Amino acid sequence: MSQDVDTSQIGQKDGLEIYRINKFKLEEVPKEDYGQFYSGDSYVVLYTKYKGACNIHFWLGEKTSIDEMGTAAIKSQQIDEFHGGMPVQYREVQFHESPLFLSYFPNGIRYLDGGVESGYNIVEDPLKDFKPRLYHCKGKRNVRWYQVECKKESLNLGDVFVLDLGRTVYVWMPPASGRLEKIKGMMCAKEIADKERHGEAQVKILDSDWDKDEEFWSHFGGLSSAKNVKRAMNDDQDYWRKISDKVTLYKVSDESGDMKVMKIQGPAKQTELNTKDAFILDAATGGIFVWIGKECSAIERISALQMGEKFLKLQMLPPWTQVTRVMEGAETMSFMQWFEEWDEEKQRKCFVPQLFQVSNASGKLVIEEIANFTQENLDGDDVMILDALHSIYVWVGAGADPKEKEGAQETAKKYLKQDTHPRHKDTTIETIYQGKETPTFKKFFPKWDDQLFQSGNRSVEKMRKLLFH
C-alpha cells in the first residue's frame, strides 16, 4: 500500500517534482519516469524556481476517474496553502498541456495506456512477455509522444514513430518527416534505452532505410507494407494555438455554490480588479485566468480552479481549455499581458518576450509557443516570431519554405491583427534572417552562439553521433 507524501515537504528544493494520485494519496514518481504520464491517472507536478516561487500543475489523464481528479485538485490546494497561497496553479488536460508545462520536458512527454494499476509493478523480468509499443511523435518543439495501435494503419510518411520491442527500440524516420522530429525521436528512444532498460536495449535508427528493415516491418505485415503507408497527415496544427476572439473580464462569485458571472464592459483594466472579489479573465486563445483578491472569502480562495471549470461549462468552452489561478500581488506576466492598462513599472519589469513557430502556408495562421526558449529553438526550416510587445521580430530560417520566406512580413502583420494583446499602435515589425541576427535580437536569448547555425552543426547525423557514439 502506498504511503501518502507529506505535502509540507513538497517544494522545499529547486527543480521539478512529480507525484501520481494512488488511492487518494500522493505517490512520488521516480525521476527516471519523469515525462511519462498514464492516461488513466492524475498527477501533481511542482516546479520550484527558488524557495517561495513555484508553479503547481495538476495533470488530468484522458481516462482518469472523477475521484482522482478531485484528489489531485485537493492535494494541489494543500501544497498551495503550505506555501502561503502564492504559487500559480495550473490545470493541465492530456493532449492540451500548456507550453510552460511542456517546457519542463525537453525530450517531450509520453502518454502510456492504463493507470495506476498497470504502472510501477515490480516484476522479476520486466521484459518477459513484453508487448511491442508504438509511439507517435506530434509537434516539433512542444513534443507529445502518444501510444497508438501497433499496426500499419497507424504509420504515416510525415511523422516520426518509435517502436519499442523491449530489448530493441526503433526510431522510424520516413522521408517527409522533419529534422527536429527526427532528433526528438532519437532522444526519446535513448531515454527509453537508458532510463527504462538501464542501457541494455539497442537503439536502431531507420532513416534512408526506412522501408528496408525486415524486423521492423515484421510487426506491420512484412516489407511489402512499406509501399502502402499513408502520406503525411499534416495535422500538427491541431496541437497549435489558434488566434481568435477578444479578451473579456468577468466578476464572479461562487460562495453559495451557484456561480454568478458579471461581464465587465470594455477592455480589461487593472483598475477593475477589486481586492474583495474574484475575477475571471477569458483570454481566448490564452485560456482563462481566475484572479483571487486578497480579501476574498476562504471558500473562493480554495475553490478558484473549480470556479474556472464551472465557468467553462457556463460559457460552453472546451473542457480542455487552460485554467490558471493567480493571486493578487503575485500576478504573472502571462496574466498581466492581457490587460490594456496595468501598472507600467511592474509590467515592464515582469515582461517576458514570447517565441512562436508560425505557419501561414495553408492561408490560415497557426502558431506554436515555445516557453523558456533558447537559441536552440530557432530552427533553420522555419519562420519564427519573437514578440517583444512593442516590437515584433520575424526570424526567417535559411531552409524555410520559399512561400513563407516571401510572406514573412505579411505573416507578422496577420499575427498582429489577430492577436489580442494590448499594445501600442506603432508596434514595429522587423525581419531577421538566419545568420544576420542583430545585437538587439540576440539580447532576448539567455545566451547566443554565432557558431550554432554553421552548416552541419545541428544536422540529424551529427545529433545521431552525439547521442549514440
Coordinates of C-alpha atoms in Angstrom, one line a residue:
M1 CA 0.0 0.0 0.0
S2 CA 1.4 3.4 -0.9
Q3 CA 2.4 5.9 1.7
D4 CA 1.0 9.4 1.4
V5 CA 3.6 12.0 0.9
D6 CA 3.7 14.8 3.4
T7 CA 2.6 17.9 1.4
S8 CA 4.6 20.2 3.7
Q9 CA 7.8 18.6 2.4
I10 CA 6.9 19.3 -1.2
G11 CA 8.5 22.3 -2.9
Q12 CA 11.4 22.6 -0.4
K13 CA 14.0 22.1 -3.1
D14 CA 14.5 23.8 -6.5
G15 CA 13.5 22.0 -9.7
L16 CA 10.8 19.5 -10.8
E17 CA 8.8 17.2 -8.6
I18 CA 6.1 14.8 -9.9
Y19 CA 3.5 12.9 -7.8
R20 CA 0.8 10.5 -9.0
I21 CA -2.5 10.0 -7.3
N22 CA -2.9 6.5 -6.0
K23 CA -6.0 5.6 -3.9
F24 CA -6.5 9.2 -2.7
K25 CA -2.8 9.6 -1.8
L26 CA 0.2 11.2 -3.4
E27 CA 2.8 8.8 -4.7
E28 CA 6.2 10.1 -5.7
V29 CA 7.2 9.3 -9.3
P30 CA 10.8 8.1 -9.7
K31 CA 12.9 10.6 -11.6
E32 CA 13.7 8.0 -14.4
D33 CA 9.9 8.1 -15.1
Y34 CA 9.6 11.8 -15.5
G35 CA 7.9 12.7 -18.7
Q36 CA 5.7 9.6 -18.7
F37 CA 2.0 10.0 -17.9
Y38 CA -0.6 7.3 -17.8
S39 CA -3.9 8.2 -19.5
G40 CA -5.9 6.7 -16.7
D41 CA -4.3 8.7 -13.9
S42 CA -4.0 12.2 -12.4
Y43 CA -0.7 13.8 -11.3
V44 CA 0.5 16.8 -9.3
V45 CA 3.6 18.4 -10.9
L46 CA 5.5 21.1 -9.0
Y47 CA 8.3 23.3 -10.4
T48 CA 10.2 25.4 -7.9
K49 CA 12.4 28.2 -9.2
Y50 CA 13.6 29.1 -5.7
K51 CA 12.1 28.9 -2.3
G52 CA 8.8 30.7 -2.3
A53 CA 8.4 30.8 -6.1
C54 CA 6.8 27.7 -7.6
N55 CA 4.2 26.6 -10.1
I56 CA 1.7 23.9 -9.2
H57 CA 0.2 21.9 -12.1
F58 CA -2.3 19.2 -11.7
W59 CA -2.4 17.0 -14.8
L60 CA -5.6 15.0 -15.7
G61 CA -5.4 12.0 -17.9
E62 CA -8.0 11.4 -20.6
K63 CA -9.4 8.4 -18.7
T64 CA -8.7 9.4 -15.1
S65 CA -11.5 8.9 -12.6
I66 CA -13.6 11.7 -11.0
D67 CA -12.1 10.7 -7.6
E68 CA -8.6 11.0 -8.9
M69 CA -9.3 14.4 -10.5
G70 CA -10.7 15.6 -7.2
T71 CA -7.8 14.3 -5.2
A72 CA -5.3 16.0 -7.5
A73 CA -7.1 19.3 -7.0
I74 CA -7.3 18.9 -3.2
K75 CA -3.6 17.9 -2.9
S76 CA -2.6 20.8 -5.1
Q77 CA -4.6 23.1 -2.8
Q78 CA -2.9 21.7 0.3
I79 CA 0.6 22.3 -1.2
D80 CA -0.5 25.8 -2.2
E81 CA -1.7 26.6 1.3
F82 CA 1.6 25.4 2.9
H83 CA 3.4 27.9 0.6
G84 CA 1.2 30.8 1.7
G85 CA -1.3 30.6 -1.2
M86 CA 1.1 32.4 -3.5
P87 CA 2.1 29.7 -6.1
V88 CA 0.4 29.9 -9.5
Q89 CA -1.9 26.9 -10.1
Y90 CA -2.4 25.4 -13.5
R91 CA -5.0 22.8 -14.6
E92 CA -3.5 20.6 -17.4
V93 CA -5.5 18.3 -19.6
Q94 CA -4.0 15.4 -21.6
F95 CA -3.3 16.4 -25.2
H96 CA -3.8 20.1 -24.4
E97 CA -0.9 20.9 -22.0
S98 CA 0.4 24.5 -21.7
P99 CA 3.7 25.4 -23.3
L100 CA 5.1 26.1 -19.8
F101 CA 4.2 22.6 -18.7
L102 CA 5.8 21.1 -21.8
S103 CA 8.9 23.2 -21.4
Y104 CA 9.8 21.1 -18.3
F105 CA 10.3 18.1 -20.5
P106 CA 12.9 18.9 -23.3
N107 CA 12.5 15.4 -24.8
G108 CA 8.8 15.6 -24.8
I109 CA 6.1 13.9 -22.8
R110 CA 5.0 10.3 -23.4
Y111 CA 1.4 9.1 -22.9
L112 CA 1.1 5.5 -21.7
D113 CA -2.1 3.4 -21.7
G114 CA -3.6 2.3 -18.5
G115 CA -3.4 3.7 -15.0
V116 CA -2.0 3.2 -11.5
E117 CA -2.8 -0.5 -11.5
S118 CA -0.7 -1.1 -14.6
G119 CA 2.3 1.0 -13.6
Y120 CA 5.2 0.6 -11.1
N121 CA 4.5 -3.1 -10.6
I122 CA 7.7 -4.8 -9.5
V123 CA 8.3 -8.0 -11.5
E124 CA 11.3 -10.2 -11.8
D125 CA 11.9 -9.6 -15.5
P126 CA 10.1 -6.5 -16.9
L127 CA 10.9 -7.7 -20.5
K128 CA 9.4 -11.1 -20.1
D129 CA 6.3 -11.4 -22.4
F130 CA 6.9 -7.8 -23.4
K131 CA 4.3 -6.5 -25.9
P132 CA 5.5 -4.1 -28.6
R133 CA 4.6 -0.5 -28.2
L134 CA 4.3 2.1 -30.9
Y135 CA 4.7 5.8 -30.2
H136 CA 3.6 8.6 -32.5
C137 CA 5.5 11.9 -32.3
K138 CA 3.3 15.1 -32.5
G139 CA 4.7 18.6 -32.5
K140 CA 8.2 19.9 -33.4
R141 CA 9.2 21.7 -30.2
N142 CA 6.4 21.0 -27.7
V143 CA 6.6 17.3 -28.3
R144 CA 4.0 14.7 -27.2
W145 CA 4.6 11.0 -27.7
Y146 CA 1.4 9.1 -27.5
Q147 CA 0.9 5.4 -27.8
V148 CA -1.0 4.1 -30.8
E149 CA -2.0 0.7 -32.1
C150 CA 0.9 -1.3 -33.3
K151 CA -0.4 -1.7 -36.9
K152 CA 0.5 -0.4 -40.4
E153 CA -2.5 1.9 -40.4
S154 CA -1.0 3.9 -37.5
L155 CA 2.0 4.9 -39.5
N156 CA 2.3 7.9 -42.0
L157 CA 5.1 9.2 -44.1
G158 CA 5.2 12.7 -42.4
D159 CA 5.8 11.8 -38.8
V160 CA 8.4 10.0 -36.7
F161 CA 7.4 6.9 -34.8
V162 CA 9.2 4.9 -32.1
L163 CA 8.7 1.1 -31.9
D164 CA 9.6 -0.3 -28.5
L165 CA 10.3 -4.0 -28.6
G166 CA 11.8 -4.2 -25.2
R167 CA 15.5 -5.1 -25.9
T168 CA 15.4 -3.2 -29.3
V169 CA 14.0 0.3 -29.8
Y170 CA 13.4 1.5 -33.3
V171 CA 13.2 5.1 -34.4
W172 CA 11.4 5.2 -37.7
M173 CA 12.1 8.4 -39.7
P174 CA 10.2 8.4 -43.0
P175 CA 11.2 10.7 -45.9
A176 CA 8.7 13.5 -45.2
S177 CA 9.5 13.9 -41.5
G178 CA 11.4 16.9 -40.4
R179 CA 14.8 17.4 -38.9
L180 CA 13.5 18.4 -35.4
E181 CA 11.1 15.5 -35.2
K182 CA 13.9 13.1 -36.1
I183 CA 16.2 14.5 -33.4
K184 CA 13.3 14.3 -30.8
G185 CA 12.6 10.7 -31.9
M186 CA 16.2 9.7 -31.3
M187 CA 16.2 11.5 -27.9
C188 CA 13.0 9.6 -26.9
A189 CA 14.5 6.3 -27.9
K190 CA 17.7 7.0 -26.0
E191 CA 15.7 7.9 -22.9
I192 CA 13.8 4.6 -23.1
A193 CA 17.0 2.6 -23.6
D194 CA 18.9 4.4 -20.8
K195 CA 16.3 5.0 -18.1
E196 CA 13.8 2.2 -18.6
R197 CA 16.1 -0.5 -19.8
H198 CA 19.2 0.7 -17.9
G199 CA 21.3 0.8 -21.0
E200 CA 20.5 -2.8 -22.0
A201 CA 18.3 -2.0 -25.0
Q202 CA 19.7 -1.4 -28.5
V203 CA 18.5 1.6 -30.4
K204 CA 18.2 1.3 -34.2
I205 CA 17.7 4.3 -36.4
L206 CA 15.8 3.9 -39.7
D207 CA 16.3 6.9 -41.9
S208 CA 17.1 6.4 -45.5
D209 CA 16.5 2.7 -44.9
W210 CA 13.0 3.4 -43.5
D211 CA 11.4 0.8 -45.9
K212 CA 14.1 -1.9 -45.7
D213 CA 14.4 -3.3 -42.2
E214 CA 12.8 -6.7 -42.1
E215 CA 12.5 -7.0 -38.3
F216 CA 10.8 -3.6 -38.0
W217 CA 8.3 -4.4 -40.8
S218 CA 7.6 -7.9 -39.4
H219 CA 5.4 -6.0 -36.9
F220 CA 3.4 -4.3 -39.6
G221 CA 2.7 -7.2 -42.1
G222 CA 6.1 -7.5 -43.7
L223 CA 8.3 -5.4 -46.0
S224 CA 5.6 -5.1 -48.7
S225 CA 3.6 -3.0 -46.2
A226 CA 6.1 -0.1 -46.6
K227 CA 4.6 0.6 -50.1
N228 CA 1.2 1.2 -48.7
V229 CA 1.9 3.6 -45.8
K230 CA -0.4 6.6 -46.0
R231 CA 1.0 10.0 -46.8
A232 CA 1.8 12.8 -44.4
M233 CA -1.1 13.8 -42.2
N234 CA -0.1 17.5 -41.9
D235 CA -2.3 17.9 -38.9
D236 CA 0.2 19.3 -36.4
Q237 CA -1.9 22.5 -36.4
D238 CA -4.4 20.7 -34.2
Y239 CA -1.8 21.0 -31.5
W240 CA -1.0 24.6 -32.2
R241 CA -2.6 27.7 -30.7
K242 CA -5.2 29.4 -32.9
I243 CA -5.7 33.1 -32.6
S244 CA -9.2 34.4 -32.3
D245 CA -11.8 36.3 -30.2
K246 CA -11.4 39.1 -27.7
V247 CA -10.2 39.3 -24.1
T248 CA -13.0 39.7 -21.6
L249 CA -13.0 40.3 -17.9
Y250 CA -15.8 38.9 -15.6
K251 CA -16.5 39.5 -11.9
V252 CA -17.6 36.1 -10.4
S253 CA -19.0 34.9 -7.1
D254 CA -19.5 31.2 -6.1
E255 CA -19.9 31.4 -2.3
S256 CA -23.5 30.0 -2.5
G257 CA -22.4 27.2 -4.8
D258 CA -24.4 28.9 -7.6
M259 CA -22.0 30.8 -9.8
K260 CA -22.8 34.4 -10.6
V261 CA -21.0 36.0 -13.5
M262 CA -21.0 39.7 -14.4
K263 CA -19.3 40.8 -17.6
I264 CA -17.1 43.9 -17.3
Q265 CA -17.7 46.1 -20.3
G266 CA -14.7 47.4 -22.4
P267 CA -11.1 46.3 -22.4
A268 CA -9.6 44.6 -19.4
K269 CA -8.0 47.1 -17.0
Q270 CA -6.2 46.6 -13.7
T271 CA -8.4 49.2 -12.0
E272 CA -11.4 46.9 -12.5
L273 CA -10.0 44.3 -10.1
N274 CA -11.2 44.6 -6.6
T275 CA -9.3 43.0 -3.7
K276 CA -12.6 41.8 -2.1
D277 CA -13.7 39.9 -5.2
A278 CA -12.8 37.1 -7.6
F279 CA -12.5 37.7 -11.3
I280 CA -12.1 35.5 -14.4
L281 CA -10.2 36.8 -17.4
D282 CA -11.2 35.0 -20.6
A283 CA -8.0 35.4 -22.7
A284 CA -9.5 33.5 -25.6
T285 CA -6.5 31.7 -27.1
G286 CA -4.5 32.2 -23.8
G287 CA -7.0 30.2 -21.8
I288 CA -8.8 31.6 -18.7
F289 CA -7.3 33.0 -15.5
V290 CA -9.0 33.1 -12.1
W291 CA -7.8 36.1 -10.2
I292 CA -8.3 36.0 -6.4
G293 CA -8.3 39.2 -4.4
K294 CA -6.5 39.3 -1.0
E295 CA -9.8 39.9 0.8
C296 CA -11.8 37.2 -1.0
S297 CA -13.7 34.6 1.1
A298 CA -11.9 31.5 2.2
I299 CA -14.3 29.4 0.1
E300 CA -13.4 31.4 -3.1
R301 CA -9.7 31.2 -2.4
I302 CA -9.9 27.4 -2.0
S303 CA -12.2 26.7 -4.9
A304 CA -10.6 29.0 -7.5
L305 CA -9.9 26.3 -10.1
Q306 CA -13.3 24.7 -9.6
M307 CA -14.8 28.2 -10.4
G308 CA -12.8 28.1 -13.5
E309 CA -14.2 24.7 -14.5
K310 CA -17.8 25.9 -13.8
F311 CA -17.1 29.0 -16.0
L312 CA -16.0 26.7 -18.9
K313 CA -19.4 24.9 -18.7
L314 CA -21.4 28.2 -18.4
Q315 CA -19.6 29.7 -21.4
M316 CA -19.7 26.4 -23.3
L317 CA -15.9 26.4 -23.8
P318 CA -14.0 23.2 -24.5
P319 CA -13.3 21.3 -21.2
W320 CA -9.6 21.1 -22.0
T321 CA -9.3 24.9 -22.0
Q322 CA -6.3 26.0 -19.9
V323 CA -7.3 27.2 -16.4
T324 CA -4.8 29.2 -14.3
R325 CA -5.2 30.6 -10.8
V326 CA -3.3 33.8 -9.8
M327 CA -3.4 35.6 -6.5
E328 CA -3.5 39.4 -6.1
G329 CA 0.1 40.7 -5.6
A330 CA 1.6 37.6 -7.3
E331 CA 0.3 38.1 -10.9
T332 CA 2.4 36.6 -13.6
M333 CA 3.3 38.3 -16.9
S334 CA 1.2 35.7 -18.7
F335 CA -1.7 37.2 -16.8
M336 CA -0.8 40.9 -16.9
Q337 CA -0.1 40.9 -20.6
W338 CA -3.8 40.7 -21.5
F339 CA -4.7 44.0 -19.8
E340 CA -4.9 47.2 -21.7
E341 CA -3.9 49.1 -18.6
W342 CA -1.6 47.7 -15.9
D343 CA 1.0 49.4 -13.6
E344 CA 3.6 50.1 -16.2
E345 CA 6.6 49.8 -14.0
K346 CA 5.6 46.4 -12.8
Q347 CA 4.7 45.3 -16.3
R348 CA 8.0 46.5 -17.7
K349 CA 10.0 44.6 -15.0
C350 CA 8.0 41.4 -15.5
F351 CA 7.6 41.3 -19.3
V352 CA 9.0 38.2 -20.8
P353 CA 9.2 38.1 -24.6
Q354 CA 7.5 35.2 -26.4
L355 CA 8.8 33.0 -29.1
F356 CA 6.5 31.3 -31.6
Q357 CA 6.9 29.0 -34.6
V358 CA 4.5 30.2 -37.2
S359 CA 3.0 28.8 -40.4
N360 CA 0.8 30.6 -42.9
A361 CA 1.4 28.1 -45.8
S362 CA -2.3 27.0 -45.8
G363 CA -3.6 30.6 -45.7
K364 CA -4.7 30.0 -42.0
L365 CA -2.2 31.4 -39.5
V366 CA -1.3 28.8 -36.9
I367 CA 1.4 29.3 -34.2
E368 CA 3.1 27.2 -31.5
E369 CA 4.5 28.9 -28.5
I370 CA 7.9 27.8 -27.1
A371 CA 8.1 28.6 -23.3
N372 CA 11.5 29.1 -21.7
F373 CA 13.1 29.4 -25.1
T374 CA 16.8 29.4 -26.1
Q375 CA 18.7 29.9 -29.3
E376 CA 18.4 26.2 -29.9
N377 CA 14.7 26.7 -30.6
L378 CA 15.4 28.7 -33.7
D379 CA 15.2 26.1 -36.5
G380 CA 16.5 26.8 -40.0
D381 CA 13.5 25.1 -41.6
D382 CA 11.0 27.5 -40.1
V383 CA 9.8 31.1 -39.8
M384 CA 9.6 32.2 -36.1
I385 CA 8.1 35.3 -34.4
L386 CA 9.7 36.9 -31.4
D387 CA 7.1 39.0 -29.7
A388 CA 8.7 41.8 -27.6
L389 CA 5.3 43.5 -27.1
H390 CA 6.1 46.8 -28.8
S391 CA 8.5 45.2 -31.3
I392 CA 7.8 42.1 -33.4
Y393 CA 10.8 40.3 -34.9
V394 CA 10.2 37.8 -37.7
W395 CA 13.2 35.4 -37.9
V396 CA 13.5 33.6 -41.2
G397 CA 15.3 30.3 -41.3
A398 CA 17.7 29.6 -44.2
G399 CA 15.7 26.4 -45.1
A400 CA 12.2 27.8 -44.6
D401 CA 9.5 27.2 -47.2
P402 CA 10.1 29.7 -50.0
K403 CA 6.4 30.9 -49.8
E404 CA 6.7 31.5 -46.1
K405 CA 10.1 33.3 -46.6
E406 CA 8.5 35.6 -49.1
G407 CA 5.4 36.3 -47.0
A408 CA 7.2 36.7 -43.6
Q409 CA 6.2 40.4 -43.3
E410 CA 2.6 39.6 -44.1
T411 CA 2.6 36.8 -41.6
A412 CA 3.8 39.2 -38.9
K413 CA 1.1 41.7 -39.8
K414 CA -1.6 38.9 -39.7
Y415 CA -0.3 37.9 -36.3
L416 CA -0.5 41.5 -35.0
K417 CA -4.0 41.9 -36.5
Q418 CA -5.4 38.8 -34.9
D419 CA -3.5 38.9 -31.6
T420 CA -5.4 40.1 -28.6
H421 CA -2.6 41.5 -26.5
P422 CA -3.0 45.2 -25.7
R423 CA -0.1 47.0 -27.3
H424 CA 1.0 50.4 -28.9
K425 CA -0.4 51.2 -32.3
D426 CA 3.1 52.0 -33.5
T427 CA 4.4 48.5 -32.8
T428 CA 7.3 47.8 -35.2
I429 CA 7.9 44.7 -37.4
E430 CA 11.5 43.8 -38.3
T431 CA 12.6 40.8 -40.4
I432 CA 15.7 39.0 -39.2
Y433 CA 17.4 36.4 -41.5
Q434 CA 19.3 33.4 -40.1
G435 CA 23.0 34.3 -39.7
K436 CA 22.3 38.0 -39.8
E437 CA 20.8 38.5 -36.3
T438 CA 21.2 42.0 -34.8
P439 CA 22.6 42.6 -31.3
T440 CA 19.2 43.7 -30.1
F441 CA 17.6 40.5 -31.3
K442 CA 20.3 38.3 -29.7
K443 CA 19.8 40.0 -26.3
F444 CA 16.4 38.4 -26.0
F445 CA 18.0 35.0 -25.6
P446 CA 19.7 33.7 -22.4
K447 CA 23.0 33.2 -24.4
W448 CA 24.0 33.4 -28.0
D449 CA 26.5 31.3 -30.0
D450 CA 27.3 32.7 -33.5
Q451 CA 28.7 29.2 -34.5
L452 CA 25.5 27.4 -33.8
F453 CA 24.0 27.9 -37.2
Q454 CA 27.0 26.8 -39.1
S455 CA 26.4 24.1 -41.7
G456 CA 26.1 20.6 -40.2
N457 CA 26.3 21.7 -36.5
R458 CA 22.7 20.7 -35.8
S459 CA 22.2 18.0 -38.5
V460 CA 20.4 14.8 -37.8
E461 CA 23.6 12.9 -38.5
K462 CA 25.6 14.9 -36.0
M463 CA 23.0 14.5 -33.3
R464 CA 22.9 10.8 -34.0
K465 CA 26.7 10.6 -33.4
L466 CA 26.4 12.7 -30.2
L467 CA 23.6 10.5 -28.8
F468 CA 24.8 7.0 -29.8
H469 CA 28.6 7.1 -30.2

